Amino acid sequence: MKFFIDTANLSDIREAYDLGVLDGVTTNPSLMAKEGISGDEKVRAHYKAICDIVDDKVSAEVISTDFEGMVKEGKELAKIDDKIVVKIPMIKDGLKALKYFSSEGIRTNCTLIFSAGQALLAAKAGASYVSPFIGRLDDISFDGMELIAQIVHIYGNYGYETEVLAASVRHSMHLLKCAEVGADVVTCPLKVITSLLNHPLTDSGLATFLADHAKAAGK
Ligand code: E4P
């Protein structure tokens, strides 16, 4: 399973990359705004700075909601760096844009997926990734994980190449369940990745090893 970090924060991206387990980055307009990034030039420079940290797969989302606008904007984003994956919302014009970019060999991530039907459409349009949002479904008492499993199952039935990129991941159980049901990618904040490191028996075991070593050395 690939690990993407879900942030536009450069220091978190650097920290995740330095851990040696990072496969990519997802951003969205809210995450960019959180970092105070606005204006075309600053947005482009920020995406470039992210691309300079990681090896590949940096999702950059379009703001336009009409086909022509999404195509123009997506092409501009794709020009920033070969690592860019153009992120397109799951709307009617978005579907057309996915098809267009797929025929142009530009990678896409179809975002705001909340149903298996939407995921099926995105795969048929040739999306490279679909992003079903687990946490936001859980928030309204729908089972986000069930949606991930359903999409993985449907894509498996037909051999779609579109990768299931589980998004809106809030904690380590979301991530582990995604691994169990076979999501291709999980995108989450840094703290979810680092939380996987934690186990009290690791901490107490290490403390004992170090204490025993010190005792044997007469310290
Ligand atoms: C990433 O592609 C999504 O935009 C992101 O995971 C949404 O997460 P949130 O529901 O925590 O805002």
mmCIF file of N, CA, C and O and ligand atoms in Angstrom, residues 6 26-28 31 61 87 109 111 131 133 135-136 165 167-170 187, ligand 1:
data_model
loop_
_atom_site.group_PDB
_atom_site.id
_atom_site.type_symbol
_atom_site.label_atom_id
_atom_site.label_comp_id
_atom_site.label_asym_id
_atom_site.label_seq_id
_atom_site.Cartn_x
_atom_site.Cartn_y
_atom_site.Cartn_z
ATOM 1 N N ASP A 6 -1.348 14.058 3.392
ATOM 2 C CA ASP A 6 -2.475 14.908 3.010
ATOM 3 C C ASP A 6 -2.273 16.291 3.632
ATOM 4 O O ASP A 6 -2.861 16.607 4.663
ATOM 5 N N THR A 26 -1.056 14.658 -1.297
ATOM 6 C CA THR A 26 -2.319 15.207 -1.792
ATOM 7 C C THR A 26 -2.538 16.563 -1.134
ATOM 8 O O THR A 26 -2.231 16.748 0.047
ATOM 9 N N THR A 27 -3.053 17.491 -1.942
ATOM 10 C CA THR A 27 -3.428 18.801 -1.398
ATOM 11 C C THR A 27 -4.856 19.068 -1.860
ATOM 12 O O THR A 27 -5.393 18.337 -2.698
ATOM 13 N N ASN A 28 -5.464 20.057 -1.291
ATOM 14 C CA ASN A 28 -6.754 20.541 -1.806
ATOM 15 C C ASN A 28 -6.794 22.039 -1.522
ATOM 16 O O ASN A 28 -5.911 22.559 -0.803
ATOM 17 N N LEU A 31 -6.458 22.957 2.144
ATOM 18 C CA LEU A 31 -5.117 22.737 2.721
ATOM 19 C C LEU A 31 -4.142 23.821 2.269
ATOM 20 O O LEU A 31 -3.273 24.254 3.048
ATOM 21 N N GLU A 61 -5.108 20.441 -7.103
ATOM 22 C CA GLU A 61 -6.536 20.484 -7.471
ATOM 23 C C GLU A 61 -6.901 21.715 -8.296
ATOM 24 O O GLU A 61 -6.466 22.835 -7.985
ATOM 25 N N LYS A 87 -5.891 17.100 -9.942
ATOM 26 C CA LYS A 87 -7.018 16.648 -9.116
ATOM 27 C C LYS A 87 -8.296 17.324 -9.613
ATOM 28 O O LYS A 87 -8.363 18.553 -9.714
ATOM 29 N N ASN A 109 -6.478 12.611 -10.426
ATOM 30 C CA ASN A 109 -7.029 12.099 -9.169
ATOM 31 C C ASN A 109 -8.437 12.664 -9.066
ATOM 32 O O ASN A 109 -8.610 13.880 -8.966
ATOM 33 N N THR A 111 -11.548 13.557 -7.163
ATOM 34 C CA THR A 111 -11.782 13.793 -5.735
ATOM 35 C C THR A 111 -13.271 13.964 -5.419
ATOM 36 O O THR A 111 -14.100 14.061 -6.316
ATOM 37 N N SER A 131 -10.526 9.277 -5.174
ATOM 38 C CA SER A 131 -10.387 9.589 -3.745
ATOM 39 C C SER A 131 -11.738 9.538 -3.023
ATOM 40 O O SER A 131 -12.451 10.535 -2.947
ATOM 41 N N PHE A 133 -13.807 9.638 0.344
ATOM 42 C CA PHE A 133 -13.544 10.324 1.619
ATOM 43 C C PHE A 133 -14.136 9.532 2.793
ATOM 44 O O PHE A 133 -15.347 9.601 3.043
ATOM 45 N N GLY A 135 -13.530 9.724 6.319
ATOM 46 C CA GLY A 135 -13.910 10.468 7.528
ATOM 47 C C GLY A 135 -15.169 11.289 7.342
ATOM 48 O O GLY A 135 -16.028 11.329 8.235
ATOM 49 N N ARG A 136 -15.310 11.917 6.168
ATOM 50 C CA ARG A 136 -16.493 12.777 5.964
ATOM 51 C C ARG A 136 -17.768 11.938 5.881
ATOM 52 O O ARG A 136 -18.841 12.421 6.224
ATOM 53 N N LEU A 165 -7.559 5.525 -3.816
ATOM 54 C CA LEU A 165 -6.766 6.383 -2.927
ATOM 55 C C LEU A 165 -7.674 6.804 -1.762
ATOM 56 O O LEU A 165 -8.480 7.733 -1.913
ATOM 57 N N ALA A 167 -9.085 8.657 1.116
ATOM 58 C CA ALA A 167 -8.821 10.014 1.620
ATOM 59 C C ALA A 167 -9.681 10.294 2.844
ATOM 60 O O ALA A 167 -10.487 9.459 3.247
ATOM 61 N N SER A 168 -9.485 11.492 3.415
ATOM 62 C CA SER A 168 -10.202 11.874 4.631
ATOM 63 C C SER A 168 -9.990 10.805 5.712
ATOM 64 O O SER A 168 -10.918 10.343 6.355
ATOM 65 N N VAL A 169 -8.730 10.412 5.840
ATOM 66 C CA VAL A 169 -8.325 9.394 6.819
ATOM 67 C C VAL A 169 -7.969 10.109 8.108
ATOM 68 O O VAL A 169 -7.119 10.999 8.111
ATOM 69 N N ARG A 170 -8.617 9.740 9.198
ATOM 70 C CA ARG A 170 -8.481 10.516 10.430
ATOM 71 C C ARG A 170 -7.579 9.863 11.474
ATOM 72 O O ARG A 170 -7.100 10.524 12.380
ATOM 73 N N THR A 187 -4.133 8.406 1.952
ATOM 74 C CA THR A 187 -3.557 9.728 2.200
ATOM 75 C C THR A 187 -4.037 10.230 3.552
ATOM 76 O O THR A 187 -5.218 10.129 3.879
HETATM 77 C C1 E4P B 1 -7.495 14.534 0.003
HETATM 78 O O1 E4P B 1 -7.370 14.254 -1.147
HETATM 79 C C2 E4P B 1 -8.754 15.084 0.548
HETATM 80 O O2 E4P B 1 -8.979 16.358 0.032
HETATM 81 C C3 E4P B 1 -8.647 15.100 2.042
HETATM 82 O O3 E4P B 1 -8.219 13.811 2.474
HETATM 83 C C4 E4P B 1 -9.922 15.496 2.754
HETATM 84 O O4 E4P B 1 -9.739 15.291 4.129
HETATM 85 P P1 E4P B 1 -10.673 15.940 5.243
HETATM 86 O O5 E4P B 1 -12.028 15.307 5.139
HETATM 87 O O6 E4P B 1 -9.987 15.611 6.539
HETATM 88 O O7 E4P B 1 -10.727 17.419 4.965
#
